[in-house]
CSV table of C-alpha atoms in Angstrom, one decimal:
chain,number,residue,atom,x,y,z
A,16,MET,CA,-27.6,-31.0,7.0
A,17,THR,CA,-30.9,-30.7,5.3
A,18,ASP,CA,-31.3,-32.4,1.9
A,19,PRO,CA,-32.1,-29.5,-0.6
A,20,GLY,CA,-34.2,-31.9,-2.6
A,21,LEU,CA,-36.6,-32.6,0.3
A,22,PRO,CA,-38.9,-29.6,-0.2
A,23,ASP,CA,-39.4,-30.6,-3.9
A,24,GLN,CA,-40.1,-34.2,-2.9
A,25,TRP,CA,-42.8,-33.0,-0.4
A,26,ASP,CA,-44.3,-30.7,-3.0
A,27,ASP,CA,-44.5,-33.5,-5.5
A,28,ARG,CA,-46.2,-35.8,-2.9
A,29,VAL,CA,-48.7,-33.1,-1.8
A,30,ALA,CA,-49.5,-32.4,-5.5
A,31,GLY,CA,-49.9,-36.1,-6.2
A,32,ALA,CA,-52.2,-36.6,-3.2
A,33,LEU,CA,-54.4,-33.6,-4.2
A,34,ALA,CA,-54.6,-34.9,-7.8
A,35,PHE,CA,-55.6,-38.3,-6.5
A,36,LEU,CA,-58.3,-36.8,-4.2
A,37,ARG,CA,-59.7,-34.7,-7.1
A,38,GLU,CA,-59.9,-37.7,-9.4
A,39,ARG,CA,-61.7,-39.8,-6.6
A,40,LEU,CA,-64.2,-37.0,-5.9
A,41,THR,CA,-65.0,-36.4,-9.6
A,42,GLY,CA,-65.2,-40.1,-10.3
A,43,ASP,CA,-62.5,-39.9,-12.9
A,44,TYR,CA,-61.5,-43.5,-12.7
A,45,GLU,CA,-62.6,-46.9,-13.8
A,46,VAL,CA,-63.5,-50.2,-12.1
A,47,ASP,CA,-63.6,-53.4,-14.2
A,48,GLY,CA,-66.1,-56.2,-14.1
A,49,PHE,CA,-64.3,-57.9,-11.2
A,50,GLY,CA,-64.3,-54.8,-9.1
A,51,PHE,CA,-60.6,-54.0,-9.8
A,52,ASP,CA,-59.9,-50.3,-9.0
A,53,ARG,CA,-56.6,-49.6,-10.7
A,54,HIS,CA,-56.7,-46.0,-9.6
A,55,LEU,CA,-57.0,-46.9,-5.9
A,56,THR,CA,-54.5,-49.7,-6.2
A,57,ASP,CA,-51.8,-47.4,-7.7
A,58,GLY,CA,-52.6,-44.5,-5.5
A,59,VAL,CA,-53.2,-46.2,-2.1
A,60,PHE,CA,-52.6,-49.9,-1.8
A,61,LEU,CA,-49.2,-50.2,-3.5
A,62,PRO,CA,-47.7,-47.1,-1.8
A,63,LEU,CA,-48.8,-48.6,1.6
A,64,LEU,CA,-47.1,-51.9,0.8
A,65,ARG,CA,-43.8,-50.5,-0.6
A,66,PRO,CA,-42.2,-49.7,2.8
A,67,LEU,CA,-42.7,-53.3,3.8
A,68,TYR,CA,-41.4,-54.6,0.5
A,69,ASN,CA,-38.4,-52.3,0.2
A,70,GLN,CA,-37.3,-51.3,3.8
A,71,TRP,CA,-38.7,-54.0,6.1
A,72,PHE,CA,-38.3,-57.2,4.0
A,73,ARG,CA,-35.5,-55.8,1.8
A,74,THR,CA,-36.8,-57.8,-1.1
A,75,GLU,CA,-34.6,-58.9,-4.0
A,76,VAL,CA,-36.2,-60.2,-7.2
A,77,PHE,CA,-34.7,-62.4,-9.9
A,78,GLY,CA,-36.0,-63.6,-13.3
A,79,VAL,CA,-38.5,-60.8,-13.9
A,80,GLU,CA,-37.7,-61.1,-17.6
A,81,HIS,CA,-39.7,-64.3,-17.6
A,82,LEU,CA,-42.9,-62.4,-17.0
A,83,PRO,CA,-44.6,-61.4,-20.4
A,84,LYS,CA,-44.7,-57.7,-21.0
A,85,GLU,CA,-48.2,-58.2,-22.5
A,86,GLY,CA,-50.7,-61.1,-22.8
A,87,PRO,CA,-51.7,-63.7,-20.2
A,88,ALA,CA,-49.7,-65.8,-17.8
A,89,LEU,CA,-50.5,-67.9,-14.8
A,90,VAL,CA,-48.1,-67.0,-12.0
A,91,VAL,CA,-47.9,-69.9,-9.6
A,92,ALA,CA,-46.1,-69.5,-6.2
A,93,ASN,CA,-45.5,-71.3,-2.9
A,94,HIS,CA,-47.6,-70.0,0.0
A,95,SER,CA,-46.4,-69.5,3.6
A,96,GLY,CA,-46.2,-67.1,6.5
A,97,THR,CA,-49.3,-67.7,8.7
A,98,VAL,CA,-50.7,-64.4,7.2
A,99,ALA,CA,-50.7,-64.2,3.4
A,100,LEU,CA,-48.3,-61.3,3.1
A,101,ASP,CA,-46.5,-63.2,0.4
A,102,ALA,CA,-49.4,-62.6,-2.0
A,103,LEU,CA,-49.2,-58.9,-1.4
A,104,MET,CA,-45.4,-58.7,-1.8
A,105,LEU,CA,-45.6,-60.7,-5.0
A,106,SER,CA,-48.1,-58.2,-6.3
A,107,VAL,CA,-45.7,-55.4,-5.6
A,108,ALA,CA,-42.8,-57.3,-7.2
A,109,VAL,CA,-44.8,-57.9,-10.4
A,110,HIS,CA,-45.8,-54.2,-10.7
A,111,ASP,CA,-42.6,-52.5,-9.5
A,112,GLU,CA,-39.9,-54.7,-10.8
A,113,THR,CA,-41.1,-54.8,-14.4
A,114,SER,CA,-41.0,-52.1,-17.1
A,115,ALA,CA,-44.6,-52.9,-18.1
A,116,ARG,CA,-45.9,-52.1,-14.5
A,117,ARG,CA,-48.5,-54.9,-14.8
A,118,HIS,CA,-50.9,-55.8,-12.1
A,119,LEU,CA,-51.2,-59.3,-10.7
A,120,ARG,CA,-54.8,-60.5,-10.4
A,121,LEU,CA,-54.7,-62.8,-7.4
A,122,LEU,CA,-57.1,-65.7,-6.9
A,123,GLY,CA,-58.2,-65.8,-3.3
A,124,ALA,CA,-59.9,-68.4,-1.0
A,125,ASP,CA,-63.6,-68.0,-0.4
A,126,LEU,CA,-62.9,-67.1,3.2
A,127,VAL,CA,-61.4,-63.8,2.0
A,128,PHE,CA,-64.6,-62.9,0.2
A,129,ARG,CA,-66.8,-63.7,3.2
A,130,LEU,CA,-65.2,-61.0,5.4
A,131,PRO,CA,-66.9,-57.6,4.8
A,132,VAL,CA,-64.0,-55.2,4.8
A,133,LEU,CA,-61.3,-57.6,3.5
A,134,SER,CA,-63.6,-58.7,0.7
A,135,GLU,CA,-64.1,-55.1,-0.5
A,136,MET,CA,-60.3,-54.4,-0.4
A,137,ALA,CA,-59.5,-57.6,-2.2
A,138,ARG,CA,-61.9,-56.9,-5.0
A,139,LYS,CA,-60.6,-53.3,-5.4
A,140,SER,CA,-57.0,-54.5,-5.5
A,141,GLY,CA,-57.8,-56.9,-8.3
A,142,ALA,CA,-58.4,-60.2,-6.5
A,143,THR,CA,-61.2,-62.6,-7.3
A,144,LEU,CA,-62.4,-66.0,-6.2
A,145,ALA,CA,-60.1,-68.9,-6.8
A,146,CYS,CA,-62.3,-70.8,-9.3
A,147,ASN,CA,-61.7,-71.9,-12.8
A,148,PRO,CA,-64.4,-69.8,-14.5
A,149,ASP,CA,-62.9,-66.5,-13.1
A,150,ALA,CA,-59.3,-67.7,-13.8
A,151,GLU,CA,-60.1,-68.6,-17.4
A,152,ARG,CA,-62.0,-65.3,-17.9
A,153,LEU,CA,-59.0,-63.2,-16.6
A,154,LEU,CA,-56.5,-65.2,-18.7
A,155,GLY,CA,-58.8,-64.8,-21.7
A,156,GLU,CA,-58.6,-61.1,-21.2
A,157,GLY,CA,-54.8,-61.1,-21.3
A,158,GLU,CA,-54.2,-60.7,-17.5
A,159,LEU,CA,-51.4,-61.9,-15.3
A,160,VAL,CA,-53.2,-64.2,-12.8
A,161,GLY,CA,-51.6,-65.2,-9.5
A,162,VAL,CA,-52.4,-68.5,-7.7
A,163,PHE,CA,-51.1,-70.3,-4.6
A,164,PRO,CA,-52.1,-73.9,-5.0
A,165,GLU,CA,-51.1,-74.9,-1.4
A,166,GLY,CA,-53.9,-72.7,0.0
A,167,PHE,CA,-54.3,-72.7,3.7
A,168,LYS,CA,-52.1,-75.8,4.0
A,169,GLY,CA,-49.2,-73.7,3.0
A,170,ILE,CA,-49.7,-70.6,5.1
A,171,GLY,CA,-50.9,-72.6,8.1
A,172,LYS,CA,-48.1,-75.2,8.3
A,173,PRO,CA,-45.8,-75.4,11.3
A,174,PHE,CA,-42.5,-73.6,11.3
A,175,ALA,CA,-40.7,-76.9,11.5
A,176,GLU,CA,-42.0,-77.7,8.0
A,177,ARG,CA,-40.9,-74.4,6.5
A,178,TYR,CA,-40.1,-74.3,2.7
A,179,LYS,CA,-41.5,-77.8,2.2
A,180,LEU,CA,-44.2,-77.5,-0.3
A,181,GLN,CA,-47.6,-79.0,0.6
A,182,ARG,CA,-49.9,-80.8,-1.8
A,183,PHE,CA,-51.1,-78.8,-4.8
A,184,GLY,CA,-54.7,-79.9,-4.6
A,185,ARG,CA,-56.3,-81.4,-7.8
A,186,GLY,CA,-54.4,-79.2,-10.3
A,187,GLY,CA,-57.3,-76.9,-11.1
A,188,PHE,CA,-54.9,-74.0,-11.8
A,189,VAL,CA,-53.3,-76.2,-14.5
A,190,SER,CA,-56.5,-76.9,-16.3
A,191,ALA,CA,-57.4,-73.2,-16.4
A,192,ALA,CA,-54.0,-72.5,-18.0
A,193,VAL,CA,-54.3,-75.4,-20.4
A,194,ARG,CA,-57.8,-74.5,-21.6
A,195,THR,CA,-56.6,-71.0,-22.5
A,196,GLY,CA,-53.2,-72.1,-23.8
A,197,THR,CA,-51.6,-69.8,-21.2
A,198,PRO,CA,-47.9,-70.2,-20.1
A,199,ILE,CA,-47.4,-71.0,-16.4
A,200,VAL,CA,-44.7,-69.0,-14.6
A,201,PRO,CA,-43.4,-70.8,-11.4
A,202,VAL,CA,-42.4,-68.5,-8.6
A,203,SER,CA,-40.4,-69.3,-5.5
A,204,ILE,CA,-40.6,-67.0,-2.5
A,205,VAL,CA,-38.1,-67.2,0.4
A,206,GLY,CA,-38.7,-65.0,3.5
A,207,ALA,CA,-42.3,-65.3,4.3
A,208,GLU,CA,-41.9,-68.4,6.5
A,209,GLU,CA,-40.0,-66.4,9.1
A,210,ILE,CA,-42.3,-63.4,9.5
A,211,TYR,CA,-44.7,-65.2,11.9
A,212,PRO,CA,-43.1,-68.5,12.9
A,213,LEU,CA,-46.1,-70.8,13.6
A,214,ILE,CA,-45.3,-72.8,16.7
A,215,GLY,CA,-48.9,-73.8,17.7
A,216,ASN,CA,-52.5,-73.8,16.5
A,217,LEU,CA,-55.5,-73.3,18.9
A,218,ARG,CA,-57.9,-75.5,17.0
A,219,PRO,CA,-60.9,-75.1,19.3
A,220,LEU,CA,-60.7,-71.3,18.9
A,221,ALA,CA,-60.2,-71.7,15.2
A,222,ARG,CA,-63.4,-73.8,14.9
A,223,LEU,CA,-65.2,-71.2,17.0
A,224,LEU,CA,-64.2,-68.4,14.7
A,225,GLY,CA,-64.7,-70.4,11.5
A,226,ALA,CA,-61.0,-70.0,10.6
A,227,PRO,CA,-58.8,-72.7,9.1
A,228,TYR,CA,-56.4,-72.3,12.1
A,229,PHE,CA,-55.6,-69.9,15.0
A,230,PRO,CA,-51.9,-69.2,15.0
A,231,VAL,CA,-49.6,-69.2,18.0
A,232,THR,CA,-46.2,-67.6,17.3
A,233,PRO,CA,-43.3,-66.4,19.5
A,234,THR,CA,-45.0,-62.9,19.6
A,235,PHE,CA,-48.7,-63.6,19.2
A,236,PRO,CA,-51.0,-63.6,21.1
A,237,TRP,CA,-48.5,-63.0,24.0
A,238,LEU,CA,-47.7,-59.4,22.9
A,239,GLY,CA,-51.2,-58.4,21.9
A,240,PRO,CA,-51.3,-56.0,18.9
A,241,LEU,CA,-47.5,-55.8,18.8
A,242,GLY,CA,-47.5,-59.5,18.0
A,243,LEU,CA,-49.0,-58.7,14.6
A,244,VAL,CA,-45.9,-56.9,13.5
A,245,PRO,CA,-44.1,-59.3,11.1
A,246,LEU,CA,-40.4,-60.1,11.8
A,247,PRO,CA,-38.1,-58.4,9.4
A,248,SER,CA,-36.9,-61.4,7.4
A,249,LYS,CA,-34.9,-61.1,4.2
A,250,TRP,CA,-37.0,-61.9,1.2
A,251,LEU,CA,-35.9,-63.4,-2.2
A,252,ILE,CA,-38.4,-63.9,-5.0
A,253,GLU,CA,-37.5,-65.7,-8.2
A,254,PHE,CA,-39.6,-66.0,-11.3
A,255,GLY,CA,-38.8,-69.2,-13.3
A,256,GLU,CA,-38.9,-69.9,-17.0
A,257,PRO,CA,-42.5,-70.1,-18.4
A,258,ILE,CA,-43.9,-73.6,-18.9
A,259,PRO,CA,-45.9,-73.6,-22.2
A,260,THR,CA,-49.3,-75.2,-22.3
A,261,GLU,CA,-50.5,-74.6,-25.9
A,262,ASP,CA,-49.6,-78.1,-26.9
A,263,PHE,CA,-52.1,-79.5,-24.3
A,264,VAL,CA,-55.2,-77.5,-25.1
A,265,ASP,CA,-57.1,-80.6,-26.3
A,266,SER,CA,-56.1,-82.4,-23.1
A,267,ALA,CA,-57.5,-80.1,-20.4
A,268,ASP,CA,-59.8,-82.8,-19.1
A,269,ASP,CA,-57.1,-85.5,-19.1
A,270,PRO,CA,-56.2,-86.0,-15.4
A,271,MET,CA,-52.7,-87.4,-16.2
A,272,VAL,CA,-51.8,-84.4,-18.3
A,273,VAL,CA,-53.0,-82.0,-15.5
A,274,PHE,CA,-51.2,-84.0,-12.8
A,275,ASN,CA,-47.9,-84.1,-14.7
A,276,LEU,CA,-47.9,-80.4,-15.4
A,277,ALA,CA,-48.9,-79.6,-11.8
A,278,ASP,CA,-46.1,-81.9,-10.6
A,279,GLN,CA,-43.6,-80.2,-12.9
A,280,VAL,CA,-44.6,-76.8,-11.6
A,281,ARG,CA,-44.4,-78.0,-8.0
A,282,GLU,CA,-41.0,-79.5,-8.4
A,283,THR,CA,-39.6,-76.4,-10.2
A,284,ILE,CA,-40.7,-74.2,-7.3
A,285,GLN,CA,-39.3,-76.6,-4.6
A,286,GLN,CA,-35.9,-76.9,-6.2
A,287,THR,CA,-35.7,-73.2,-6.7
A,288,LEU,CA,-36.6,-72.7,-3.0
A,289,TYR,CA,-33.6,-74.8,-2.0
A,290,LYS,CA,-31.3,-72.8,-4.3
A,291,LEU,CA,-32.6,-69.5,-2.8
A,292,LEU,CA,-32.1,-70.7,0.7
A,293,ASP,CA,-28.5,-71.5,-0.1
A,294,ARG,CA,-28.2,-67.9,-1.4
A,295,ARG,CA,-29.7,-66.5,1.8
A,296,PRO,CA,-27.9,-68.3,4.7
A,297,ASP,CA,-29.2,-65.9,7.3
A,298,ALA,CA,-32.9,-65.3,7.4
A,299,PHE,CA,-32.4,-61.8,8.9
A,300,SER,CA,-29.4,-60.6,6.9
A,301,SER,CA,-29.4,-57.3,5.1
């Protein structure tokens, strides 16, 4: 039996697509100083990611009330999955699961901005280079800034080490938050570890390509392009209580203050990961 509401849904989609194209052609949209194109993000990037987020990964989110409805916050999450889909899914969660519909301004590795097409897409979706000046500027402008302190050590770790946080570097993300008096919101993501289980790393090929690693998974490179399809693991994302930093503004250059705050964030994320794993006993459950 045909759903009587389907014609109306398609009419709305077609009307929305035509309106989007008209605005693009007339230049009726804005791009900020970092290259963030909100119009393109809302009209193209987020709609493309939502089927993965909702149907493929069946994502559940907890603690969204800990994200401020306005003003800055540094959103710090664990990193995993061989390919950084966790950053994209976190962006969807921040936008779609909150009433304020805020955008997460991701901090990316320099490798991202050395690749021509990927660099342009990253800039337009709101990402910028993971460096303190850019982070502090975004926080100073009241943005939600997302960072993954594990970097490539997190997404490139073997499957046997899944959900074990890697070292958080030198705590640069903490000093950016402290200098601006911005709260830090720890985020734990369960699900990304299973999408491309890393069982090997072809280091000679990685060096040849200038990549941090060249992954071998149960499906890639054996199945060719099909091996790029992520496995449909069940995702859980939890936002923790904000960790205030305003009392440490004068100690942004104190290594012990930075280390202790970074360690607090890391431990909070790790303990929440264990709790979420208990809540999700089967990685591919519905």
